[in-house]
Amino acid sequence: MALTNAISPATPAPLGQTRRATILGSTGSIGVNALDLIAASDGRYTVTALTANSNVALLAEQAHRHQPDFVAVADPNAYGDLKTALGGTGVQIAAGADAICEAASLSSDVVIAGIVGTAGLSPTLEAVRRGATVGLANKECLVSAGDLFIHEVKQHGATLLPVDSEHNAIFQVFDFEHPERVEKIILTASGGPFRDMSRASMMSVTPAEAVAHPNWSMGAKISVDSATMMNKGLELIEAFHLFPVETDQIEIVVHPQSVIHSMVAYVDGSVLAQMGSPDMRIPIGYALSWPDRMGTPAPRLDLAALGNLSFETPDFDRFPALRIARQALDCGGVAPTYLNAANEVAVKAFLDGRVRFLDIAHIVDTVLGQSQNETPVDLDDVMRHDANAREMAEGVVDAL
Ligand code: NAD
Ligand code: MG
């Protein structure tokens, strides 16, 4: 079967003196880390646009500091406060979902796509459609609309640089010129905060316990995804779309220290790994500076101090989200769209205290079981299925 997935890392972003960066989701964990790197770069980056959902206070502070041309907030009710906060600065301000897309459409050298969830799909595509270099942190858009998204990347000659640490690691060690030499890719998983917990104990875990990741500091949604291990399921699907491999060439291994960020195994038995401290500034810096490398303040690895790196087989019984995601990938078509949308609803319901931790996988499984066996024809079709899945998931939440 011809491989239709895979990004092409062939188009280097211009290596000028100064690069213009757009940060979508600048107030989130990814966005704040990206701006920290830019602030420490001695003026090698200027900021073209910043966007946020509703956190006007932080967005305005970032705009004062980085002097972007354009700032957008998704919540239309936040427009007045943002305008007041940025009065007299000359920064152009806009609000609403279209404004986020407008920010993405402005010419810049690199876009960091750090919006969480399917809300990131349209703005990221906007950047893709102008042939931008996109540092992709948002995994949900690849899970939800993978084939169509990659088609747009190829059609518009955009460059995708994975920011998700596992995919960034694979990107760094994958032989794109000779994909036939790759036997498999091995995604590492920390196992999350409940790696050793029994199902019985997981019954009563709280949102605060679920977002307390042992190794990584991240936004609430991805932290819960890490606790259910749905994050690794989403990353499995993400990897399938990013790299020229078949589904059965992607393996998951639990590696609690999060030092090896992922590996590529070659036909001769060699296994290449990318390592580093668990600090997102490393993959974000890689995307900001590719094909160059920039200095980052991330702690350096001290292997002797670490002592041991360990590995385990994932437990599909205690973490059914892994099995459910694999099933969605194998089904193909709209199944991953349903998986992603149902998961977004279920995680929010858990964070809002409406359902219990173990209900998350149950909700996703139920919605996936009711999904149609169709292939989406275009992005409107994806969004229609996404909306349908959300409605179904809300129904399951209400019935619990
Ligand atoms: P976060 O919740 O900390 O930040 C999300 C950002 O998106 C915020 O700026 C928020 O204002 C914005 N946003 C939310 N809803 C929006 C909407 N409807 N419209 C416009 N903007 C909206 O999330 P995060 O942890 O930074 O993660 C961002 C993405 O990166 C996710 O897809 C996540 O899976 C991925 N990712 C994150 C990490 C990490 O270390 N945080 C690692 C790997 C991948
Ligand atoms: Mg990851």
PDB file of C-alpha atoms in Angstrom, residues 155-288:
ATOM      1  CA  GLN A 155      -0.523  20.871  -1.230  1.00  0.00           C
ATOM      2  CA  HIS A 156       0.668  24.205   0.155  1.00  0.00           C
ATOM      3  CA  GLY A 157       4.315  23.258   0.650  1.00  0.00           C
ATOM      4  CA  ALA A 158       4.139  23.969   4.376  1.00  0.00           C
ATOM      5  CA  THR A 159       6.786  22.561   6.729  1.00  0.00           C
ATOM      6  CA  LEU A 160       5.623  20.729   9.839  1.00  0.00           C
ATOM      7  CA  LEU A 161       8.058  20.496  12.728  1.00  0.00           C
ATOM      8  CA  PRO A 162       6.691  18.337  15.533  1.00  0.00           C
ATOM      9  CA  VAL A 163       6.888  19.969  18.958  1.00  0.00           C
ATOM     10  CA  ASP A 164       5.329  17.102  20.900  1.00  0.00           C
ATOM     11  CA  SER A 165       8.484  15.766  22.567  1.00  0.00           C
ATOM     12  CA  GLU A 166       8.126  12.176  21.295  1.00  0.00           C
ATOM     13  CA  HIS A 167       7.535  13.239  17.699  1.00  0.00           C
ATOM     14  CA  ASN A 168      10.245  15.839  17.909  1.00  0.00           C
ATOM     15  CA  ALA A 169      12.598  13.078  19.055  1.00  0.00           C
ATOM     16  CA  ILE A 170      11.599  10.817  16.162  1.00  0.00           C
ATOM     17  CA  PHE A 171      11.928  13.719  13.728  1.00  0.00           C
ATOM     18  CA  GLN A 172      15.509  14.195  14.900  1.00  0.00           C
ATOM     19  CA  VAL A 173      16.546  10.560  14.325  1.00  0.00           C
ATOM     20  CA  PHE A 174      14.298   9.420  11.445  1.00  0.00           C
ATOM     21  CA  ASP A 175      15.943   8.772   8.073  1.00  0.00           C
ATOM     22  CA  PHE A 176      13.441  10.552   5.818  1.00  0.00           C
ATOM     23  CA  GLU A 177      15.559   9.803   2.737  1.00  0.00           C
ATOM     24  CA  HIS A 178      15.428   6.058   3.396  1.00  0.00           C
ATOM     25  CA  PRO A 179      12.200   5.297   5.241  1.00  0.00           C
ATOM     26  CA  GLU A 180      12.474   1.674   4.049  1.00  0.00           C
ATOM     27  CA  ARG A 181      15.422   1.289   6.435  1.00  0.00           C
ATOM     28  CA  VAL A 182      13.136   1.990   9.388  1.00  0.00           C
ATOM     29  CA  GLU A 183      11.755  -1.107  11.061  1.00  0.00           C
ATOM     30  CA  LYS A 184       9.636   0.643  13.662  1.00  0.00           C
ATOM     31  CA  ILE A 185       9.314   3.716  15.785  1.00  0.00           C
ATOM     32  CA  ILE A 186       9.111   3.399  19.537  1.00  0.00           C
ATOM     33  CA  LEU A 187       7.134   6.014  21.431  1.00  0.00           C
ATOM     34  CA  THR A 188       8.085   6.340  25.061  1.00  0.00           C
ATOM     35  CA  ALA A 189       5.423   7.037  27.694  1.00  0.00           C
ATOM     36  CA  SER A 190       6.029   8.191  31.245  1.00  0.00           C
ATOM     37  CA  GLY A 191       2.991   6.243  32.449  1.00  0.00           C
ATOM     38  CA  GLY A 192       1.629   9.386  34.100  1.00  0.00           C
ATOM     39  CA  PRO A 193       0.851   9.974  37.773  1.00  0.00           C
ATOM     40  CA  PHE A 194      -1.111   6.694  38.160  1.00  0.00           C
ATOM     41  CA  ARG A 195       1.401   4.368  36.523  1.00  0.00           C
ATOM     42  CA  ASP A 196       1.462   1.994  39.509  1.00  0.00           C
ATOM     43  CA  MET A 197      -2.103   2.509  40.703  1.00  0.00           C
ATOM     44  CA  SER A 198      -4.758  -0.215  40.698  1.00  0.00           C
ATOM     45  CA  ARG A 199      -8.039   0.309  38.836  1.00  0.00           C
ATOM     46  CA  ALA A 200      -9.810   0.245  42.198  1.00  0.00           C
ATOM     47  CA  SER A 201      -7.746   3.177  43.463  1.00  0.00           C
ATOM     48  CA  MET A 202      -8.181   5.062  40.187  1.00  0.00           C
ATOM     49  CA  MET A 203     -11.945   5.102  40.868  1.00  0.00           C
ATOM     50  CA  SER A 204     -11.588   7.967  43.298  1.00  0.00           C
ATOM     51  CA  VAL A 205      -8.733  10.113  41.963  1.00  0.00           C
ATOM     52  CA  THR A 206      -9.424  13.849  41.845  1.00  0.00           C
ATOM     53  CA  PRO A 207      -8.730  16.330  39.022  1.00  0.00           C
ATOM     54  CA  ALA A 208      -5.952  17.873  41.157  1.00  0.00           C
ATOM     55  CA  GLU A 209      -4.246  14.462  41.459  1.00  0.00           C
ATOM     56  CA  ALA A 210      -4.697  13.764  37.743  1.00  0.00           C
ATOM     57  CA  VAL A 211      -3.073  17.024  36.595  1.00  0.00           C
ATOM     58  CA  ALA A 212      -0.038  16.561  38.856  1.00  0.00           C
ATOM     59  CA  HIS A 213       2.279  14.955  36.305  1.00  0.00           C
ATOM     60  CA  PRO A 214       5.479  13.469  37.775  1.00  0.00           C
ATOM     61  CA  ASN A 215       7.871  14.745  35.058  1.00  0.00           C
ATOM     62  CA  TRP A 216       6.256  17.403  32.867  1.00  0.00           C
ATOM     63  CA  SER A 217       4.546  20.692  33.668  1.00  0.00           C
ATOM     64  CA  MET A 218       1.708  21.082  31.137  1.00  0.00           C
ATOM     65  CA  GLY A 219      -1.824  22.394  30.590  1.00  0.00           C
ATOM     66  CA  ALA A 220      -4.753  20.687  32.333  1.00  0.00           C
ATOM     67  CA  LYS A 221      -6.145  18.813  29.332  1.00  0.00           C
ATOM     68  CA  ILE A 222      -2.910  17.112  28.255  1.00  0.00           C
ATOM     69  CA  SER A 223      -2.112  16.361  31.908  1.00  0.00           C
ATOM     70  CA  VAL A 224      -5.384  14.443  32.301  1.00  0.00           C
ATOM     71  CA  ASP A 225      -4.692  12.744  28.952  1.00  0.00           C
ATOM     72  CA  SER A 226      -1.332  11.640  30.373  1.00  0.00           C
ATOM     73  CA  ALA A 227      -3.028  10.255  33.481  1.00  0.00           C
ATOM     74  CA  THR A 228      -5.476   8.147  31.423  1.00  0.00           C
ATOM     75  CA  MET A 229      -2.678   7.455  28.908  1.00  0.00           C
ATOM     76  CA  MET A 230      -5.027   8.668  26.181  1.00  0.00           C
ATOM     77  CA  ASN A 231      -2.195  11.091  25.488  1.00  0.00           C
ATOM     78  CA  LYS A 232      -0.066   8.196  24.236  1.00  0.00           C
ATOM     79  CA  GLY A 233      -3.040   6.951  22.218  1.00  0.00           C
ATOM     80  CA  LEU A 234      -3.388  10.368  20.589  1.00  0.00           C
ATOM     81  CA  GLU A 235       0.368  10.387  19.990  1.00  0.00           C
ATOM     82  CA  LEU A 236       0.165   6.991  18.305  1.00  0.00           C
ATOM     83  CA  ILE A 237      -2.256   8.481  15.769  1.00  0.00           C
ATOM     84  CA  GLU A 238      -0.176  11.652  15.533  1.00  0.00           C
ATOM     85  CA  ALA A 239       2.941   9.573  14.770  1.00  0.00           C
ATOM     86  CA  PHE A 240       1.122   7.638  12.053  1.00  0.00           C
ATOM     87  CA  HIS A 241       0.315  10.879  10.235  1.00  0.00           C
ATOM     88  CA  LEU A 242       3.711  12.485  10.710  1.00  0.00           C
ATOM     89  CA  PHE A 243       6.028   9.650   9.714  1.00  0.00           C
ATOM     90  CA  PRO A 244       6.037   7.234   6.751  1.00  0.00           C
ATOM     91  CA  VAL A 245       5.265   4.065   8.715  1.00  0.00           C
ATOM     92  CA  GLU A 246       2.359   1.641   8.908  1.00  0.00           C
ATOM     93  CA  THR A 247       0.247   1.374  12.060  1.00  0.00           C
ATOM     94  CA  ASP A 248       1.912  -1.874  13.148  1.00  0.00           C
ATOM     95  CA  GLN A 249       5.335  -0.224  12.958  1.00  0.00           C
ATOM     96  CA  ILE A 250       4.544   2.022  15.933  1.00  0.00           C
ATOM     97  CA  GLU A 251       5.244   0.604  19.374  1.00  0.00           C
ATOM     98  CA  ILE A 252       4.764   2.095  22.832  1.00  0.00           C
ATOM     99  CA  VAL A 253       7.065   1.468  25.767  1.00  0.00           C
ATOM    100  CA  VAL A 254       6.662   2.901  29.265  1.00  0.00           C
ATOM    101  CA  HIS A 255       9.777   4.758  30.396  1.00  0.00           C
ATOM    102  CA  PRO A 256       9.040   6.449  33.737  1.00  0.00           C
ATOM    103  CA  GLN A 257      12.031   8.844  33.762  1.00  0.00           C
ATOM    104  CA  SER A 258      11.027  10.633  30.487  1.00  0.00           C
ATOM    105  CA  VAL A 259      14.665  10.991  29.457  1.00  0.00           C
ATOM    106  CA  ILE A 260      14.544   9.047  26.196  1.00  0.00           C
ATOM    107  CA  HIS A 261      11.866  10.977  24.327  1.00  0.00           C
ATOM    108  CA  SER A 262      11.378   8.283  21.651  1.00  0.00           C
ATOM    109  CA  MET A 263      13.358   6.009  19.344  1.00  0.00           C
ATOM    110  CA  VAL A 264      13.650   4.775  15.781  1.00  0.00           C
ATOM    111  CA  ALA A 265      14.636   1.128  15.217  1.00  0.00           C
ATOM    112  CA  TYR A 266      16.390   0.363  11.904  1.00  0.00           C
ATOM    113  CA  VAL A 267      16.483  -2.862   9.877  1.00  0.00           C
ATOM    114  CA  ASP A 268      20.060  -3.621  10.950  1.00  0.00           C
ATOM    115  CA  GLY A 269      19.061  -3.732  14.614  1.00  0.00           C
ATOM    116  CA  SER A 270      20.332  -0.243  15.466  1.00  0.00           C
ATOM    117  CA  VAL A 271      18.059   1.833  17.653  1.00  0.00           C
ATOM    118  CA  LEU A 272      18.545   5.622  17.642  1.00  0.00           C
ATOM    119  CA  ALA A 273      17.156   7.621  20.530  1.00  0.00           C
ATOM    120  CA  GLN A 274      16.896  11.322  21.305  1.00  0.00           C
ATOM    121  CA  MET A 275      17.432  12.149  24.967  1.00  0.00           C
ATOM    122  CA  GLY A 276      17.209  15.215  27.137  1.00  0.00           C
ATOM    123  CA  SER A 277      15.752  16.476  30.364  1.00  0.00           C
ATOM    124  CA  PRO A 278      11.959  16.566  30.331  1.00  0.00           C
ATOM    125  CA  ASP A 279      11.701  20.245  29.444  1.00  0.00           C
ATOM    126  CA  MET A 280       9.485  21.397  26.572  1.00  0.00           C
ATOM    127  CA  ARG A 281      11.840  24.287  25.822  1.00  0.00           C
ATOM    128  CA  ILE A 282      14.073  21.762  24.028  1.00  0.00           C
ATOM    129  CA  PRO A 283      11.552  20.664  21.350  1.00  0.00           C
ATOM    130  CA  ILE A 284      10.014  24.161  21.153  1.00  0.00           C
ATOM    131  CA  GLY A 285      13.502  25.651  20.658  1.00  0.00           C
ATOM    132  CA  TYR A 286      14.205  23.039  17.996  1.00  0.00           C
ATOM    133  CA  ALA A 287      11.082  24.105  16.075  1.00  0.00           C
ATOM    134  CA  LEU A 288      11.822  27.811  16.494  1.00  0.00           C
TER     135      LEU A 288
END
